[in-house]
mmCIF file of C-alpha atoms in Angstrom:
data_model
loop_
_atom_site.group_PDB
_atom_site.id
_atom_site.type_symbol
_atom_site.label_atom_id
_atom_site.label_comp_id
_atom_site.label_asym_id
_atom_site.label_seq_id
_atom_site.Cartn_x
_atom_site.Cartn_y
_atom_site.Cartn_z
ATOM 1 C CA ASP H 1 -24.457 5.365 15.306
ATOM 2 C CA ALA H 2 -24.389 4.083 11.717
ATOM 3 C CA GLY H 3 -25.365 0.493 12.530
ATOM 4 C CA ILE H 4 -23.098 -0.176 15.469
ATOM 5 C CA THR H 5 -24.411 -1.044 18.910
ATOM 6 C CA GLN H 6 -22.573 -1.626 22.151
ATOM 7 C CA SER H 7 -23.953 -3.444 25.178
ATOM 8 C CA PRO H 8 -24.185 -2.945 28.026
ATOM 9 C CA ARG H 9 -23.870 0.840 28.001
ATOM 10 C CA HIS H 10 -23.134 0.948 31.705
ATOM 11 C CA LYS H 11 -21.861 -1.720 34.058
ATOM 12 C CA VAL H 12 -20.615 -1.786 37.624
ATOM 13 C CA THR H 13 -18.825 -4.898 38.769
ATOM 14 C CA GLU H 14 -16.456 -6.102 41.458
ATOM 15 C CA THR H 15 -12.778 -6.884 41.237
ATOM 16 C CA GLY H 16 -12.130 -10.452 40.129
ATOM 17 C CA THR H 17 -15.394 -10.986 38.264
ATOM 18 C CA PRO H 18 -15.535 -11.737 34.530
ATOM 19 C CA VAL H 19 -17.053 -9.134 32.234
ATOM 20 C CA THR H 20 -18.031 -9.332 28.575
ATOM 21 C CA LEU H 21 -18.814 -6.335 26.405
ATOM 22 C CA ARG H 22 -20.551 -6.841 23.109
ATOM 23 C CA CYS H 23 -20.258 -4.929 19.868
ATOM 24 C CA HIS H 24 -22.794 -5.583 17.137
ATOM 25 C CA GLN H 25 -22.721 -4.118 13.627
ATOM 26 C CA THR H 26 -25.172 -4.240 10.769
ATOM 27 C CA GLU H 27 -22.794 -2.768 8.157
ATOM 28 C CA ASN H 28 -20.993 -6.007 7.224
ATOM 29 C CA HIS H 29 -17.649 -4.248 7.710
ATOM 30 C CA ARG H 30 -14.511 -6.347 7.789
ATOM 31 C CA TYR H 31 -12.602 -4.549 10.537
ATOM 32 C CA MET H 32 -13.720 -4.209 14.139
ATOM 33 C CA TYR H 33 -11.819 -2.603 16.998
ATOM 34 C CA TRP H 34 -11.963 -2.208 20.747
ATOM 35 C CA TYR H 35 -10.495 0.941 22.296
ATOM 36 C CA ARG H 36 -10.464 2.198 25.833
ATOM 37 C CA GLN H 37 -10.638 5.875 26.724
ATOM 38 C CA ASP H 38 -9.127 7.302 29.869
ATOM 39 C CA PRO H 39 -8.476 10.929 30.859
ATOM 40 C CA GLY H 40 -5.166 12.167 29.495
ATOM 41 C CA HIS H 41 -4.649 9.122 27.270
ATOM 42 C CA GLY H 42 -7.038 9.588 24.413
ATOM 43 C CA LEU H 43 -8.116 6.315 22.822
ATOM 44 C CA ARG H 44 -5.874 3.296 23.114
ATOM 45 C CA LEU H 45 -6.290 0.172 21.024
ATOM 46 C CA ILE H 46 -6.974 -3.044 22.949
ATOM 47 C CA HIS H 47 -7.655 -5.602 20.207
ATOM 48 C CA TYR H 48 -8.862 -5.595 16.664
ATOM 49 C CA SER H 49 -10.296 -8.057 14.166
ATOM 50 C CA TYR H 50 -9.798 -8.272 10.425
ATOM 51 C CA GLY H 51 -12.304 -11.045 9.826
ATOM 52 C CA VAL H 52 -14.211 -13.903 11.422
ATOM 53 C CA LYS H 53 -11.902 -15.641 13.894
ATOM 54 C CA ASP H 54 -9.053 -13.316 12.860
ATOM 55 C CA THR H 55 -7.956 -11.081 15.715
ATOM 56 C CA ASP H 56 -4.786 -9.404 16.921
ATOM 57 C CA LYS H 57 -3.510 -7.465 19.908
ATOM 58 C CA GLY H 58 -3.305 -3.724 20.250
ATOM 59 C CA GLU H 59 -1.124 -1.620 22.515
ATOM 60 C CA VAL H 60 -2.986 -2.336 25.787
ATOM 61 C CA SER H 61 -4.155 -5.940 25.394
ATOM 62 C CA ASP H 62 -3.009 -7.377 28.743
ATOM 63 C CA GLY H 63 -5.990 -8.616 30.778
ATOM 64 C CA TYR H 64 -8.338 -8.638 27.771
ATOM 65 C CA SER H 65 -9.408 -11.254 25.264
ATOM 66 C CA VAL H 66 -11.670 -11.029 22.230
ATOM 67 C CA SER H 67 -13.683 -13.271 19.994
ATOM 68 C CA ARG H 68 -15.341 -12.871 16.641
ATOM 69 C CA SER H 69 -17.403 -15.868 15.625
ATOM 70 C CA LYS H 70 -19.633 -13.889 13.256
ATOM 71 C CA THR H 71 -18.992 -10.890 11.050
ATOM 72 C CA GLU H 72 -21.451 -8.780 12.999
ATOM 73 C CA ASP H 73 -20.300 -9.482 16.568
ATOM 74 C CA PHE H 74 -17.051 -8.657 18.348
ATOM 75 C CA LEU H 75 -16.845 -9.530 22.037
ATOM 76 C CA LEU H 76 -14.400 -8.090 24.551
ATOM 77 C CA THR H 77 -13.848 -10.149 27.710
ATOM 78 C CA LEU H 78 -12.153 -9.206 30.929
ATOM 79 C CA GLU H 79 -11.462 -12.601 32.515
ATOM 80 C CA SER H 80 -10.928 -11.143 35.982
ATOM 81 C CA ALA H 81 -11.713 -7.449 36.177
ATOM 82 C CA THR H 82 -9.360 -5.100 38.027
ATOM 83 C CA SER H 83 -9.840 -1.498 39.136
ATOM 84 C CA SER H 84 -7.331 -0.363 36.482
ATOM 85 C CA GLN H 85 -9.808 -1.565 33.866
ATOM 86 C CA THR H 86 -12.354 1.015 34.948
ATOM 87 C CA SER H 87 -12.778 2.969 31.734
ATOM 88 C CA VAL H 88 -15.020 3.820 28.841
ATOM 89 C CA TYR H 89 -14.779 1.216 26.100
ATOM 90 C CA PHE H 90 -15.473 2.029 22.483
ATOM 91 C CA CYS H 91 -16.045 -0.339 19.644
ATOM 92 C CA ALA H 92 -15.360 0.825 16.106
ATOM 93 C CA ILE H 93 -15.853 -0.604 12.640
ATOM 94 C CA SER H 94 -14.376 0.107 9.245
ATOM 95 C CA ASP H 95 -14.560 -1.127 5.690
ATOM 96 C CA TYR H 96 -10.916 -0.362 5.054
ATOM 97 C CA ARG H 97 -9.559 -1.580 1.705
ATOM 98 C CA GLY H 98 -5.981 -0.342 1.787
ATOM 99 C CA PRO H 99 -4.288 3.071 1.627
ATOM 100 C CA SER H 100 -4.870 3.441 -2.109
ATOM 101 C CA SER H 101 -8.611 3.466 -1.409
ATOM 102 C CA GLY H 102 -8.463 6.253 1.172
ATOM 103 C CA ALA H 103 -8.045 6.686 4.896
ATOM 104 C CA ASN H 104 -9.133 4.031 7.346
ATOM 105 C CA VAL H 105 -12.120 5.920 8.713
ATOM 106 C CA LEU H 106 -13.503 4.281 11.822
ATOM 107 C CA THR H 107 -17.135 4.560 12.862
ATOM 108 C CA PHE H 108 -17.489 4.416 16.620
ATOM 109 C CA GLY H 109 -20.226 3.115 18.860
ATOM 110 C CA ALA H 110 -21.649 5.123 21.738
ATOM 111 C CA GLY H 111 -19.362 3.521 24.316
ATOM 112 C CA SER H 112 -19.674 1.254 27.339
ATOM 113 C CA ARG H 113 -18.798 2.706 30.706
ATOM 114 C CA LEU H 114 -17.340 0.067 33.017
ATOM 115 C CA THR H 115 -16.665 0.622 36.691
ATOM 116 C CA VAL H 116 -14.717 -2.001 38.632
ATOM 117 C CA LEU H 117 -15.014 -1.625 42.396
ATOM 118 C CA GLY J 1 3.630 4.943 23.773
ATOM 119 C CA GLU J 2 1.638 7.564 21.970
ATOM 120 C CA SER J 3 2.910 8.778 18.648
ATOM 121 C CA VAL J 4 0.364 11.526 18.259
ATOM 122 C CA GLY J 5 -0.160 14.423 20.599
ATOM 123 C CA LEU J 6 -1.983 17.705 20.847
ATOM 124 C CA HIS J 7 -0.269 20.908 21.896
ATOM 125 C CA LEU J 8 -2.942 22.186 24.270
ATOM 126 C CA PRO J 9 -5.479 20.206 26.296
ATOM 127 C CA THR J 10 -8.055 23.027 26.333
ATOM 128 C CA LEU J 11 -9.092 25.867 24.071
ATOM 129 C CA SER J 12 -11.660 28.571 24.833
ATOM 130 C CA VAL J 13 -13.059 30.404 21.820
ATOM 131 C CA GLN J 14 -15.517 33.264 21.394
ATOM 132 C CA GLU J 15 -18.529 32.346 19.283
ATOM 133 C CA GLY J 16 -17.986 33.535 15.740
ATOM 134 C CA ASP J 17 -14.191 33.492 15.962
ATOM 135 C CA ASN J 18 -11.981 30.985 14.190
ATOM 136 C CA SER J 19 -10.519 28.066 16.149
ATOM 137 C CA ILE J 20 -7.155 26.468 15.557
ATOM 138 C CA ILE J 21 -6.384 23.104 17.112
ATOM 139 C CA ASN J 22 -2.850 21.810 16.834
ATOM 140 C CA CYS J 23 -1.353 18.344 16.791
ATOM 141 C CA ALA J 24 2.180 16.971 16.612
ATOM 142 C CA TYR J 25 3.006 13.540 15.288
ATOM 143 C CA SER J 26 6.116 11.405 15.183
ATOM 144 C CA ASN J 27 5.590 8.665 12.594
ATOM 145 C CA SER J 28 6.435 10.000 9.153
ATOM 146 C CA ALA J 29 5.285 6.725 7.571
ATOM 147 C CA SER J 30 1.601 7.369 8.255
ATOM 148 C CA ASP J 31 -0.576 7.289 5.147
ATOM 149 C CA TYR J 32 -3.264 9.625 6.386
ATOM 150 C CA PHE J 33 -4.087 11.884 9.305
ATOM 151 C CA ILE J 34 -7.630 12.090 10.567
ATOM 152 C CA TRP J 35 -9.535 14.476 12.815
ATOM 153 C CA TYR J 36 -12.358 13.308 15.048
ATOM 154 C CA LYS J 37 -14.850 15.222 17.176
ATOM 155 C CA GLN J 38 -16.285 13.770 20.359
ATOM 156 C CA GLU J 39 -19.292 15.345 22.018
ATOM 157 C CA SER J 40 -20.051 14.652 25.642
ATOM 158 C CA GLY J 41 -21.399 11.140 26.195
ATOM 159 C CA LYS J 42 -20.905 10.058 22.589
ATOM 160 C CA GLY J 43 -18.377 8.209 20.512
ATOM 161 C CA PRO J 44 -15.883 10.063 18.309
ATOM 162 C CA GLN J 45 -17.154 11.176 14.927
ATOM 163 C CA PHE J 46 -15.124 11.618 11.767
ATOM 164 C CA ILE J 47 -14.573 15.219 10.661
ATOM 165 C CA ILE J 48 -11.981 15.195 7.904
ATOM 166 C CA ASP J 49 -8.839 13.417 6.775
ATOM 167 C CA ILE J 50 -5.761 14.414 4.819
ATOM 168 C CA ARG J 51 -3.412 12.219 2.864
ATOM 169 C CA SER J 52 0.247 12.422 3.755
ATOM 170 C CA ASN J 53 1.191 13.753 0.299
ATOM 171 C CA MET J 54 -1.083 16.796 0.700
ATOM 172 C CA ASP J 55 -0.518 19.948 2.718
ATOM 173 C CA LYS J 56 -4.051 21.331 2.869
ATOM 174 C CA ARG J 57 -7.588 20.057 2.629
ATOM 175 C CA GLN J 58 -10.836 21.958 3.097
ATOM 176 C CA GLY J 59 -14.229 20.779 4.174
ATOM 177 C CA GLN J 60 -17.362 22.515 5.344
ATOM 178 C CA ARG J 61 -16.116 25.242 7.759
ATOM 179 C CA VAL J 62 -12.987 23.186 8.478
ATOM 180 C CA THR J 63 -9.496 23.204 7.031
ATOM 181 C CA VAL J 64 -6.688 20.766 7.743
ATOM 182 C CA LEU J 65 -3.082 21.841 7.327
ATOM 183 C CA LEU J 66 -0.234 19.359 7.274
ATOM 184 C CA ASN J 67 3.392 20.408 7.673
ATOM 185 C CA LYS J 68 5.544 17.338 7.206
ATOM 186 C CA THR J 69 8.783 19.244 7.744
ATOM 187 C CA VAL J 70 7.981 19.844 11.394
ATOM 188 C CA LYS J 71 5.500 16.961 11.744
ATOM 189 C CA HIS J 72 2.628 19.236 12.619
ATOM 190 C CA LEU J 73 -1.072 19.035 11.864
ATOM 191 C CA SER J 74 -3.769 21.599 12.536
ATOM 192 C CA LEU J 75 -7.536 21.807 12.305
ATOM 193 C CA GLN J 76 -9.053 25.206 11.673
ATOM 194 C CA ILE J 77 -12.747 25.772 12.329
ATOM 195 C CA ALA J 78 -14.236 28.894 10.780
ATOM 196 C CA ALA J 79 -16.884 30.953 12.591
ATOM 197 C CA THR J 80 -16.993 28.706 15.630
ATOM 198 C CA GLN J 81 -20.491 27.848 16.836
ATOM 199 C CA PRO J 82 -21.794 26.541 20.187
ATOM 200 C CA GLY J 83 -22.251 23.127 18.567
ATOM 201 C CA ASP J 84 -18.498 22.979 17.994
ATOM 202 C CA SER J 85 -17.913 22.554 21.732
ATOM 203 C CA ALA J 86 -16.370 19.098 22.026
ATOM 204 C CA VAL J 87 -13.133 17.191 22.389
ATOM 205 C CA TYR J 88 -11.094 17.032 19.189
ATOM 206 C CA PHE J 89 -8.662 14.219 18.449
ATOM 207 C CA CYS J 90 -6.094 13.884 15.738
ATOM 208 C CA ALA J 91 -5.269 10.362 14.667
ATOM 209 C CA GLU J 92 -2.401 8.898 12.750
ATOM 210 C CA ASN J 93 -3.484 6.301 10.193
ATOM 211 C CA ASP J 94 -0.926 3.642 9.396
ATOM 212 C CA ASP J 95 -2.693 1.036 7.234
ATOM 213 C CA TYR J 96 -5.501 -0.546 9.321
ATOM 214 C CA LYS J 97 -4.407 1.027 12.607
ATOM 215 C CA LEU J 98 -5.226 4.392 14.088
ATOM 216 C CA SER J 99 -3.229 5.991 16.906
ATOM 217 C CA PHE J 100 -4.943 8.809 18.760
ATOM 218 C CA GLY J 101 -3.638 11.774 20.675
ATOM 219 C CA ALA J 102 -4.965 12.808 24.076
ATOM 220 C CA GLY J 103 -7.414 15.351 22.684
ATOM 221 C CA THR J 104 -8.153 19.074 22.965
ATOM 222 C CA THR J 105 -11.316 20.242 24.696
ATOM 223 C CA VAL J 106 -12.854 23.190 22.860
ATOM 224 C CA THR J 107 -15.285 25.418 24.749
ATOM 225 C CA VAL J 108 -17.235 28.042 22.834
ATOM 226 C CA ARG J 109 -18.118 31.205 24.772
ATOM 227 C CA ALA J 110 -21.354 32.976 23.898
#
């Protein structure tokens, strides 16, 4: 998927355990995003990054943290997983340069399916 | 809450017919509107976008219509093919953020 890789692709874990999902890009894009996808809700933004060590919260950020120590890697951490965090997680990247340069077109990874028992 | 929504969660279309997928939005300040297609087991893929100052844009077999008066967006697919079976999302683009609707599942009947 256009130089974006998510790992792991599938994970089953137990309530209360920490989980880290990794997003790796080879496009050198500035923006990186984490979304979750649940039936009936579409894609909801968890956190995003606009540069190394520059991150901000999305609409469903509670229970999640992120880090971006390198341009190419964006990590999503669930400090103590709960069953409500069972979902499919998508990372996305973009090279957005402002509305005068066009739409902010995101390129998505293949997704990471997380099940919390 | 969600600012973008789709009128119907499912759409069944005969192969060869045209498909029309509808979307309502609420934020008039959005710069662009974008359509994505998501096939089973994959991430969403960009189809086409339209700037907020336009009312129509055409791509290959697809046309986007934007009606700002009633805050309505539609995606028309001409001569629908089996490969068009997927979930379609409209997204509202406000600067660096995208807000997605819940999606419409399109099933193409042979």
